[in-house]
């Protein structure tokens, strides 16, 4: 047999053990019958068939022992051990259905709460945008200045500031500007608000997402004052609004007050920096600035909006060059920020002295919620995540106590197996396998709990995000399985310690009743820990509910329920005073 044939046979022995066992038994029986027939033929009738079989069996050796040896050699030994331990664990679990259900449900609550919370925290604080090239080198740019002793931090904001930083820094190989907003898309009755992203021509180069159809717009179409009215539809918009038809190229779409020509469709999976709220269309940053300046800026600034420092509406990201440290990038950004402030001082000579502002710039995380100042949503999510961890710890302590109680009930069984020659290592491995099997079952049940629980968490912490499924998320599934394995190992420690201290003489003499009610310091300690953690959790929940109740009772001075806030989106239409008043009366 070749190397691959040998491994193919071994894998088949693991996947189909009964079939391989029957094949081995038939082969041994064939050799025994063949040897007996040869002996009978050689004796020329002087040897009976029965005696020939006995001689053949004596020469062949212990059939049972040889069967076990060939079975062991037909598959890797560790796989054979795992298979036997799993079979034993399955039989042990089925013998105590009530105990199994209690352990699995306890694990499910703890693991499910953590998996649901992880699915939210992962999207807020850890998961980079999809298809982003080398996310460890891509940063959001933040600027900080001190006014009256307090430091304020925010994005560059102004297009002029973005242009200054892009021009006067050398630590980055690509700099891009962006903004996003809900804008009316379509005409007449077909119009509705959609998320639209305004991107600089360099933005698409930060992602590994070739267009599904057509092309992306480039820097030549993103020139302030001369921006082209072109748009790129998202892949989801192409499928839902256009049915995936190729004739989307060359069609037009009205975004806000402007009509854009669709020149391409973004690649499947490209959502920019907004995986939770993917934009429907992508348009050039400068083109949007040209159109928005006509209605949002006074007359002197409309014609050169890209050079003014008084219109803040955008953000900036940049990718550092290979080998450039964060400290070097921050120093480079800070000197560019100071030069930009000096240029701004020419436009605004009454601004405070630059030295007093203590200007500094930093390359922060690509994820908004991570800072540089952690948002309120992220802080609350982290606190709730800590609560979920405490719930998992309580669940593990509870399960460990149940397993320890069961181990005390099985003291005589364990002592008998040790007396019959089972090694302590093999016995402990079987106990760990049994607990791991229960933990994995609890992890599977916990995913169902997380699937339902993540809906409420998403509405609380990611209110504008589209729905996502925990069961279809590889990262959350991996986390849940890792949590299940960790919980299974931790809860195995208590019964392992108990089994490792087994005294064969006393345990064999004791009956089931004595083993059941024997005092255990470890069990008492687990009960105390579980009670203490539960009290901590209840006190924290009570304080949270009390604080929330206080917030809801704050007197605002008016009745909130019947009051609505209405925002008008005029889409570039200008009305005189009389027509504006008439419109508001009609809306009222």
Coordinates of C-alpha atoms in Angstrom, one line a residue:
X1 CA 0.0 0.0 0.0
X2 CA 1.1 3.5 -0.7
X3 CA 1.3 6.2 1.9
X4 CA -2.0 7.7 0.9
X5 CA -3.7 4.3 0.7
X6 CA -2.6 3.6 4.3
X7 CA -4.1 6.8 5.5
X8 CA -7.2 6.3 3.5
X9 CA -7.6 2.9 5.1
X10 CA -7.1 4.5 8.6
X11 CA -9.6 7.2 8.0
X12 CA -12.1 4.6 6.8
X13 CA -11.5 2.6 10.0
X14 CA -12.4 5.7 12.0
X15 CA -15.5 6.6 10.0
X16 CA -16.8 3.0 9.5
X17 CA -15.4 1.0 12.4
X18 CA -18.0 -1.8 12.2
X19 CA -17.4 -2.4 8.5
X20 CA -13.6 -2.6 9.0
X21 CA -14.1 -4.9 12.0
X22 CA -16.2 -7.3 9.9
X23 CA -13.5 -7.2 7.1
X24 CA -10.8 -8.1 9.6
X25 CA -12.8 -10.9 11.1
X26 CA -13.6 -12.4 7.7
X27 CA -9.9 -12.2 6.7
X28 CA -8.8 -14.0 9.9
X29 CA -11.4 -16.7 9.4
X30 CA -10.2 -17.1 5.8
X31 CA -6.6 -17.7 6.9
X32 CA -7.7 -20.1 9.6
X33 CA -9.8 -22.1 7.2
X34 CA -7.1 -22.1 4.6
X35 CA -4.5 -23.3 7.1
X36 CA -6.8 -26.1 8.3
X37 CA -7.5 -27.2 4.7
X38 CA -3.8 -27.3 3.9
X39 CA -3.1 -29.5 7.0
X40 CA -6.0 -31.8 6.2
X41 CA -4.7 -32.2 2.6
X42 CA -1.1 -32.8 3.7
X43 CA -2.2 -35.5 6.2
X44 CA -4.0 -37.4 3.5
X45 CA -7.0 -38.3 5.7
X46 CA -5.0 -39.0 8.8
X47 CA -6.1 -35.8 10.4
X48 CA -9.7 -34.9 11.0
X49 CA -11.1 -31.5 10.1
X50 CA -11.7 -30.6 13.8
X51 CA -8.1 -31.5 14.8
X52 CA -6.8 -29.5 11.7
X53 CA -8.7 -26.4 12.9
X54 CA -7.4 -26.7 16.4
X55 CA -3.8 -27.0 15.2
X56 CA -4.3 -24.0 12.8
X57 CA -5.8 -21.9 15.7
X58 CA -2.9 -22.9 18.0
X59 CA -0.4 -21.8 15.4
X60 CA -2.4 -18.6 14.6
X61 CA -2.4 -17.5 18.3
X62 CA -4.9 -15.7 20.5
X63 CA -7.6 -14.6 18.0
X64 CA -9.1 -12.0 20.4
X65 CA -5.8 -10.4 21.1
X66 CA -4.9 -10.3 17.4
X67 CA -8.2 -8.7 16.6
X68 CA -7.6 -5.9 19.2
X69 CA -4.0 -5.4 17.8
X70 CA -5.1 -5.1 14.2
X71 CA -7.9 -2.8 15.2
X72 CA -5.4 -0.6 17.1
X73 CA -3.0 -0.6 14.1
X74 CA -5.7 0.1 11.6
X75 CA -6.3 3.7 13.0
X76 CA -4.1 6.2 14.9
X77 CA -4.1 5.2 18.6
X78 CA -5.2 8.7 19.8
X79 CA -8.3 8.6 17.5
X80 CA -9.2 5.2 18.8
X81 CA -8.9 6.4 22.4
X82 CA -11.1 9.5 21.6
X83 CA -13.6 7.3 19.9
X84 CA -13.9 4.9 22.9
X85 CA -14.0 7.8 25.4
X86 CA -16.8 9.5 23.4
X87 CA -18.8 6.2 23.3
X88 CA -18.4 5.8 27.0
X89 CA -19.3 9.4 27.6
X90 CA -22.4 9.0 25.5
X91 CA -23.6 6.0 27.4
X92 CA -22.9 7.8 30.7
X93 CA -24.9 10.8 29.7
X94 CA -27.8 8.8 28.5
X95 CA -28.0 7.0 31.8
X96 CA -28.9 10.3 33.6
X97 CA -31.2 12.3 31.4
X98 CA -32.4 14.7 34.1
X99 CA -28.8 15.6 35.1
X100 CA -27.8 16.0 31.4
X101 CA -30.7 18.4 30.7
X102 CA -29.9 20.5 33.8
X103 CA -26.2 20.8 32.9
X104 CA -26.9 21.5 29.2
X105 CA -29.5 24.2 30.0
X106 CA -27.1 25.8 32.5
X107 CA -24.3 25.9 30.0
X108 CA -26.7 27.2 27.3
X109 CA -27.7 30.3 29.4
X110 CA -24.1 31.2 30.2
X111 CA -22.6 30.5 26.7
X112 CA -25.7 32.0 24.9
X113 CA -25.5 35.3 26.8
X114 CA -21.8 35.6 26.0
X115 CA -22.2 34.6 22.4
X116 CA -25.0 37.2 21.9
X117 CA -23.0 39.9 23.5
X118 CA -19.9 39.0 21.5
X119 CA -21.8 39.3 18.3
X120 CA -22.5 42.9 19.2
X121 CA -19.1 43.8 20.7
X122 CA -17.3 42.2 17.8
X123 CA -19.0 44.5 15.3
X124 CA -18.5 47.6 17.5
X125 CA -14.9 47.1 18.7
X126 CA -13.0 44.3 17.0
X127 CA -14.2 43.4 13.5
X128 CA -12.6 45.5 10.7
X129 CA -14.7 46.4 7.6
X130 CA -14.9 43.6 5.1
X131 CA -12.5 43.5 2.2
X132 CA -10.3 46.2 3.7
X133 CA -6.7 45.6 2.7
X134 CA -4.2 45.3 5.6
X135 CA -6.6 46.7 8.2
X136 CA -3.8 47.0 10.8
X137 CA -2.3 49.9 8.8
X138 CA -5.5 51.8 8.1
X139 CA -6.5 54.5 10.6
X140 CA -9.1 57.2 11.1
X141 CA -7.5 60.6 11.6
X142 CA -8.4 62.6 14.7
X143 CA -7.4 66.1 15.6
X144 CA -7.4 67.6 19.1
X145 CA -7.2 71.2 20.3
X146 CA -7.4 72.7 23.8
X147 CA -9.9 75.5 24.4
X148 CA -10.2 77.0 27.9
X149 CA -8.3 74.2 29.5
X150 CA -10.4 71.4 27.9
X151 CA -9.3 69.2 25.0
X152 CA -11.7 68.5 22.2
X153 CA -11.1 65.7 19.8
X154 CA -12.8 65.1 16.4
X155 CA -12.3 64.3 12.8
X156 CA -10.7 66.8 10.4
X157 CA -14.1 67.9 9.3
X158 CA -13.2 70.5 6.6
X159 CA -12.1 69.6 3.1
X160 CA -9.4 72.2 3.3
X161 CA -8.0 70.5 6.4
X162 CA -8.2 67.1 4.7
X163 CA -6.3 68.5 1.7
X164 CA -3.6 70.1 4.0
X165 CA -3.0 66.9 5.9
X166 CA -2.8 64.8 2.7
X167 CA -0.4 67.4 1.2
X168 CA 1.9 67.8 4.2
X169 CA 2.3 64.3 5.5
X170 CA 4.8 61.7 4.4
X171 CA 3.9 58.7 6.6
X172 CA 1.0 57.4 4.5
X173 CA 0.9 55.8 1.1
X174 CA -2.9 56.5 0.7
X175 CA -5.1 59.2 2.1
X176 CA -8.9 59.3 1.6
X177 CA -11.8 61.4 2.6
X178 CA -15.4 60.3 3.1
X179 CA -18.8 61.2 4.5
X180 CA -22.2 59.5 4.6
X181 CA -25.7 60.6 5.1
X182 CA -29.3 59.6 4.5
X183 CA -30.4 61.3 1.3
X184 CA -33.6 61.2 -0.7
X185 CA -33.0 58.9 -3.7
X186 CA -35.3 58.7 -6.7
X187 CA -38.0 61.0 -8.1
X188 CA -41.7 61.7 -7.2
X189 CA -43.5 58.8 -5.6
X190 CA -40.5 56.5 -6.1
X191 CA -38.2 58.5 -3.9
X192 CA -37.2 57.4 -0.4
X193 CA -34.3 58.1 1.9
X194 CA -31.3 55.8 1.5
X195 CA -27.8 55.8 3.0
X196 CA -25.4 57.4 0.5
X197 CA -21.6 57.5 0.9
X198 CA -19.5 60.4 -0.4
X199 CA -16.0 59.1 -1.2
X200 CA -12.8 60.6 -2.5
X201 CA -11.4 59.0 -5.6
X202 CA -8.6 57.3 -3.6
X203 CA -11.0 55.5 -1.2
X204 CA -11.6 52.4 -3.3
X205 CA -7.9 51.6 -3.4
X206 CA -7.9 50.8 0.3
X207 CA -10.1 47.7 -0.4
X208 CA -9.6 44.5 -2.3
X209 CA -13.0 44.6 -4.0
X210 CA -13.0 44.8 -7.8
X211 CA -16.3 46.2 -9.3
X212 CA -18.9 43.6 -10.2
X213 CA -19.8 45.6 -13.2
X214 CA -18.5 48.7 -14.9
X215 CA -15.9 50.7 -12.9
X216 CA -15.3 52.9 -9.9
X217 CA -14.8 56.6 -10.2
X218 CA -11.3 57.9 -9.7
X219 CA -9.4 61.0 -8.5
X220 CA -9.9 62.7 -11.9
X221 CA -13.7 62.7 -11.3
X222 CA -13.3 64.0 -7.8
X223 CA -11.9 67.5 -8.3
X224 CA -13.5 70.3 -6.2
X225 CA -15.2 72.7 -8.5
X226 CA -15.2 70.3 -11.4
X227 CA -16.6 67.1 -9.9
X228 CA -18.3 64.6 -12.2
X229 CA -21.9 63.6 -11.5
X230 CA -21.2 59.8 -11.5
X231 CA -22.4 57.2 -9.1
X232 CA -21.6 53.6 -8.2
X233 CA -24.4 51.4 -7.0
X234 CA -23.9 48.9 -4.3
X235 CA -24.2 45.2 -5.1
X236 CA -27.3 44.8 -3.0
X237 CA -29.0 47.8 -4.7
X238 CA -28.1 46.4 -8.1
X239 CA -29.8 43.1 -7.2
X240 CA -32.9 44.5 -5.5
X241 CA -33.6 47.7 -7.4
X242 CA -32.4 46.6 -10.9
X243 CA -32.8 42.8 -10.7
X244 CA -29.1 42.3 -11.5
X245 CA -29.5 43.7 -15.1
X246 CA -26.4 44.9 -16.9
X247 CA -28.3 47.9 -18.3
X248 CA -27.8 49.7 -15.0
X249 CA -24.7 51.1 -16.6
X250 CA -25.5 54.4 -18.3
X251 CA -28.8 54.8 -16.4
X252 CA -29.4 57.8 -14.2
X253 CA -30.5 58.2 -10.6
X254 CA -31.5 61.3 -8.7
X255 CA -29.7 61.6 -5.4
X256 CA -30.8 64.7 -3.4
X257 CA -31.3 67.5 -5.9
X258 CA -28.8 66.1 -8.5
X259 CA -29.0 63.5 -11.2
X260 CA -26.1 61.1 -11.4
X261 CA -25.0 58.7 -14.1
X262 CA -24.4 55.1 -12.8
X263 CA -20.9 54.0 -14.1
X264 CA -20.5 50.9 -12.0
X265 CA -21.6 48.3 -9.5
X266 CA -19.5 47.7 -6.4
X267 CA -18.1 44.3 -5.8
X268 CA -20.1 41.8 -3.8
X269 CA -19.2 42.3 -0.1
X270 CA -17.9 45.8 -0.5
X271 CA -19.8 48.1 2.0
X272 CA -17.0 50.6 2.7
X273 CA -16.7 51.4 6.4
X274 CA -20.3 50.7 7.2
X275 CA -21.0 46.9 7.4
X276 CA -23.9 47.5 9.7
X277 CA -25.6 50.1 7.4
X278 CA -24.3 49.5 3.9
X279 CA -24.8 52.5 1.6
X280 CA -27.0 52.2 -1.4
X281 CA -24.9 54.4 -3.7
X282 CA -21.4 55.9 -3.7
X283 CA -20.8 59.3 -5.2
X284 CA -17.6 61.5 -5.5
X285 CA -16.8 63.6 -2.4
X286 CA -16.0 66.7 -4.3
X287 CA -19.2 66.5 -6.4
X288 CA -21.3 66.3 -3.3
X289 CA -19.4 69.3 -1.9
X290 CA -20.0 71.3 -5.1
X291 CA -23.8 70.6 -4.9
X292 CA -24.2 71.0 -1.1
X293 CA -22.2 74.3 -0.9
X294 CA -24.9 76.0 -3.0
X295 CA -27.5 75.6 -0.3
X296 CA -25.4 75.3 2.9
X297 CA -22.8 78.1 2.5
X298 CA -23.2 81.9 2.1
X299 CA -22.4 83.5 -1.2
X300 CA -18.7 84.4 -0.6
X301 CA -17.7 80.8 0.3
X302 CA -19.7 78.9 -2.3
X303 CA -17.3 79.3 -5.2
X304 CA -14.3 78.1 -3.2
X305 CA -15.8 75.9 -0.5
X306 CA -12.8 73.5 -0.6
X307 CA -10.5 76.3 0.7
X308 CA -12.6 77.4 3.6
X309 CA -12.0 76.2 7.2
X310 CA -15.6 77.0 8.4
X311 CA -17.5 74.1 6.8
X312 CA -17.1 70.8 8.7
X313 CA -18.8 67.8 7.2
X314 CA -16.4 65.0 6.4
X315 CA -13.9 62.5 7.8
X316 CA -10.5 61.2 6.8
X317 CA -8.7 57.8 6.8
X318 CA -5.2 57.0 5.9
X319 CA -3.0 53.9 5.4
X320 CA 0.5 54.1 6.9
X321 CA 3.5 53.0 4.8
X322 CA 5.1 49.7 5.8
X323 CA 7.3 50.0 8.8
X324 CA 6.0 53.3 10.0
X325 CA 5.1 53.2 13.7
X326 CA 2.1 54.9 15.3
X327 CA 4.3 57.4 17.1
X328 CA 6.0 58.4 13.9
X329 CA 2.6 58.8 12.1
X330 CA 1.2 60.8 15.0
X331 CA 4.2 63.2 14.9
X332 CA 3.9 63.6 11.2
X333 CA 0.1 64.3 11.5
X334 CA 0.7 66.8 14.3
X335 CA 3.2 68.9 12.3
X336 CA 0.8 68.9 9.3
X337 CA -2.0 70.0 11.6
X338 CA 0.0 72.9 12.9
X339 CA 0.9 74.0 9.4
X340 CA -2.8 73.8 8.4
X341 CA -3.7 75.9 11.5
X342 CA -1.2 78.5 10.4
X343 CA -2.9 78.6 7.0
X344 CA -6.3 78.9 8.6
X345 CA -5.0 81.9 10.6
X346 CA -4.6 83.8 7.4
X347 CA -8.4 83.4 6.8
X348 CA -9.4 83.9 10.4
X349 CA -6.8 86.3 12.0
X350 CA -8.9 86.5 15.2
X351 CA -8.5 82.9 16.1
X352 CA -6.5 82.1 19.4
X353 CA -2.8 81.8 19.2
X354 CA -1.7 78.4 17.9
X355 CA 0.6 77.7 20.9
X356 CA -2.3 78.1 23.3
X357 CA -4.4 75.5 21.4
X358 CA -1.8 72.8 22.0
X359 CA -2.7 71.1 18.7
X360 CA -2.1 67.4 18.2
X361 CA -3.2 64.8 15.7
X362 CA -3.4 61.0 16.0
X363 CA -4.0 58.0 13.8
X364 CA -6.8 56.1 15.6
X365 CA -8.7 52.9 15.1
X366 CA -10.6 52.4 11.9
X367 CA -13.6 51.6 14.1
X368 CA -15.4 54.7 15.3
X369 CA -16.6 53.1 18.6
X370 CA -13.0 52.5 19.7
X371 CA -12.0 56.1 20.0
X372 CA -9.9 57.9 20.7
X373 CA -12.7 58.4 23.1
X374 CA -14.9 55.4 23.7
X375 CA -18.5 56.1 22.9
X376 CA -21.3 55.8 25.4
X377 CA -22.8 52.9 23.5
X378 CA -19.4 51.1 23.6
X379 CA -19.0 51.7 27.4
X380 CA -22.5 50.4 28.2
X381 CA -21.9 47.4 25.8
X382 CA -18.6 46.6 27.7
X383 CA -20.4 46.7 31.0
X384 CA -23.1 44.4 29.7
X385 CA -20.4 42.1 28.3
X386 CA -18.8 42.0 31.8
X387 CA -22.2 41.0 33.2
X388 CA -22.4 38.2 30.6
X389 CA -19.0 37.0 31.7
X390 CA -20.2 36.9 35.3
X391 CA -23.3 34.9 34.2
X392 CA -21.0 32.4 32.5
X393 CA -18.8 32.1 35.6
X394 CA -21.9 31.5 37.7
X395 CA -23.1 28.8 35.2
X396 CA -19.6 27.2 35.3
X397 CA -19.6 27.1 39.2
X398 CA -23.1 25.7 39.1
X399 CA -22.2 23.0 36.7
X400 CA -19.0 22.2 38.6
X401 CA -21.1 21.7 41.7
X402 CA -23.4 19.4 39.9
X403 CA -20.5 17.4 38.4
X404 CA -18.9 17.2 41.8
X405 CA -22.1 15.9 43.4
X406 CA -22.3 13.3 40.7
X407 CA -18.7 12.3 41.2
X408 CA -19.4 11.8 44.9
X409 CA -22.3 9.5 43.9
X410 CA -20.0 7.6 41.6
X411 CA -17.1 7.2 44.2
X412 CA -17.6 3.4 44.4
X413 CA -17.8 3.0 40.7
X414 CA -14.6 5.0 40.2
X415 CA -12.8 3.0 42.9
X416 CA -13.9 -0.3 41.4
X417 CA -12.6 0.7 38.0
X418 CA -9.3 1.8 39.5
X419 CA -9.1 -1.5 41.4
X420 CA -9.7 -3.4 38.1
X421 CA -6.6 -1.8 36.6
X422 CA -7.8 1.4 34.9
X423 CA -5.1 4.0 35.1
X424 CA -5.9 7.3 36.8
X425 CA -4.9 9.1 33.6
X426 CA -7.3 7.2 31.5
X427 CA -10.0 7.7 34.1
X428 CA -9.5 11.4 34.3
X429 CA -9.5 11.6 30.5
X430 CA -12.9 9.9 30.4
X431 CA -14.2 12.3 32.9
X432 CA -12.9 15.3 30.9
X433 CA -14.4 13.8 27.7
X434 CA -17.8 13.4 29.4
X435 CA -17.8 17.0 30.6
X436 CA -16.6 18.3 27.2
X437 CA -19.5 16.5 25.5
X438 CA -21.9 18.2 27.9
X439 CA -20.3 21.6 27.3
X440 CA -20.4 21.2 23.6
X441 CA -24.1 20.3 23.8
X442 CA -24.6 23.3 25.9
X443 CA -22.7 25.4 23.4
X444 CA -25.1 24.3 20.6
X445 CA -28.1 25.1 22.7
X446 CA -26.5 28.4 23.7
X447 CA -26.3 29.4 20.0
X448 CA -30.1 29.1 19.9
X449 CA -30.3 31.4 23.0
X450 CA -27.8 33.8 21.4
X451 CA -29.8 33.9 18.1
X452 CA -32.9 35.2 19.9
X453 CA -31.0 37.3 22.4
X454 CA -28.9 39.1 19.8
X455 CA -32.1 40.7 18.4
X456 CA -32.7 42.8 21.5
X457 CA -29.0 43.6 21.9
X458 CA -28.7 44.8 18.3
X459 CA -31.7 47.1 18.7
X460 CA -30.2 48.5 21.9
X461 CA -26.5 49.0 20.9
X462 CA -26.7 49.0 17.0
X463 CA -30.1 50.6 16.4
X464 CA -29.5 51.5 12.8
X465 CA -27.8 48.2 11.8
X466 CA -29.4 45.7 9.6
X467 CA -30.3 42.4 11.0
X468 CA -27.6 39.7 11.3
X469 CA -27.7 36.1 12.2
X470 CA -25.6 34.7 15.0
X471 CA -25.9 31.2 13.5
X472 CA -24.4 32.4 10.2
X473 CA -21.5 34.3 11.6
X474 CA -18.2 32.3 11.7
X475 CA -16.6 34.5 14.3
X476 CA -19.4 34.2 16.7
X477 CA -19.7 30.4 16.1
X478 CA -15.9 30.1 16.8
X479 CA -16.3 32.1 20.0
X480 CA -19.2 30.0 21.2
X481 CA -17.3 26.8 20.6
X482 CA -14.2 28.2 22.3
X483 CA -16.3 29.3 25.3
X484 CA -17.9 25.9 25.4
X485 CA -14.6 24.1 25.4
X486 CA -13.2 26.5 28.0
X487 CA -16.2 26.1 30.2
X488 CA -16.1 22.3 29.9
X489 CA -12.4 22.2 30.9
X490 CA -12.9 24.5 33.9
X491 CA -15.9 22.6 35.2
X492 CA -13.9 19.4 34.9
X493 CA -11.4 20.5 37.5
X494 CA -13.7 19.9 40.5
X495 CA -14.6 16.3 39.7
X496 CA -11.0 15.6 38.6
X497 CA -9.6 16.8 41.9
X498 CA -12.2 14.6 43.7
X499 CA -11.4 11.5 41.6
X500 CA -7.7 12.1 42.0
X501 CA -8.0 11.9 45.8
X502 CA -9.9 8.6 45.6
X503 CA -9.1 6.2 48.4
X504 CA -9.7 2.7 47.1
X505 CA -10.1 0.9 50.4
X506 CA -12.6 3.3 52.0
X507 CA -14.5 4.0 48.7
X508 CA -15.0 0.3 48.0
X509 CA -16.3 -0.3 51.5
X510 CA -18.6 2.7 51.5
X511 CA -22.1 2.4 50.1
X512 CA -23.9 4.6 47.7
X513 CA -25.7 6.5 50.5
X514 CA -22.5 7.3 52.3
X515 CA -20.9 8.5 49.1
X516 CA -23.9 10.7 48.3
X517 CA -24.0 12.7 51.6
X518 CA -20.3 12.9 52.3
X519 CA -19.2 16.5 53.1
X520 CA -16.9 18.2 50.7
X521 CA -15.0 21.4 51.3
X522 CA -14.7 22.0 47.6
X523 CA -18.4 21.7 47.1
X524 CA -19.0 24.1 50.0
X525 CA -16.6 26.6 48.4
X526 CA -18.3 26.4 45.1
X527 CA -21.7 27.1 46.7
X528 CA -20.3 30.1 48.5
X529 CA -18.7 31.4 45.3
X530 CA -21.9 30.9 43.3
X531 CA -23.9 32.8 46.0
X532 CA -21.5 35.7 46.1
X533 CA -21.4 36.1 42.4
X534 CA -25.2 36.0 42.2
X535 CA -25.5 38.7 44.9
X536 CA -23.0 40.9 43.0
X537 CA -25.0 40.4 39.8
X538 CA -28.3 41.2 41.5
X539 CA -27.0 44.3 43.2
X540 CA -25.6 45.6 39.9
X541 CA -28.9 44.9 38.1
X542 CA -30.8 46.7 40.8
X543 CA -28.6 49.8 40.6
X544 CA -28.9 49.8 36.8
X545 CA -32.7 49.6 37.0
X546 CA -32.8 52.3 39.6
X547 CA -30.6 54.6 37.5
X548 CA -32.8 54.0 34.5
X549 CA -35.9 54.8 36.5
X550 CA -34.3 58.0 37.6
X551 CA -33.5 59.0 34.1
X552 CA -37.1 58.3 32.9
X553 CA -38.5 60.5 35.7
X554 CA -36.5 63.6 34.9
X555 CA -38.9 66.5 34.5
X556 CA -38.5 68.2 31.2
X557 CA -41.2 70.8 31.8
X558 CA -43.5 69.6 29.1
X559 CA -45.4 66.4 28.0
X560 CA -43.0 64.5 25.8
X561 CA -45.4 61.9 24.3
X562 CA -47.4 64.1 21.8
X563 CA -44.4 66.1 20.7
X564 CA -42.8 65.2 17.3
X565 CA -39.6 66.6 15.6
X566 CA -40.0 67.0 11.9
X567 CA -37.0 67.6 9.6
X568 CA -37.5 69.0 6.1
X569 CA -35.4 67.7 3.2
X570 CA -35.9 70.3 0.5
X571 CA -33.5 68.6 -2.0
X572 CA -32.0 71.9 -3.1
X573 CA -35.3 73.7 -3.6
X574 CA -35.2 77.4 -2.5
X575 CA -38.5 79.0 -1.3
X576 CA -39.2 82.6 -0.5
X577 CA -40.6 83.6 2.9
X578 CA -44.2 83.5 1.9
X579 CA -44.0 80.1 0.1
X580 CA -42.0 78.6 3.0
X581 CA -44.6 79.7 5.5
X582 CA -47.4 78.3 3.3
X583 CA -45.5 75.0 3.1
X584 CA -45.1 74.8 6.8
X585 CA -48.8 75.5 7.4
X586 CA -49.7 72.7 4.9
X587 CA -47.4 70.3 6.7
X588 CA -48.8 71.3 10.1

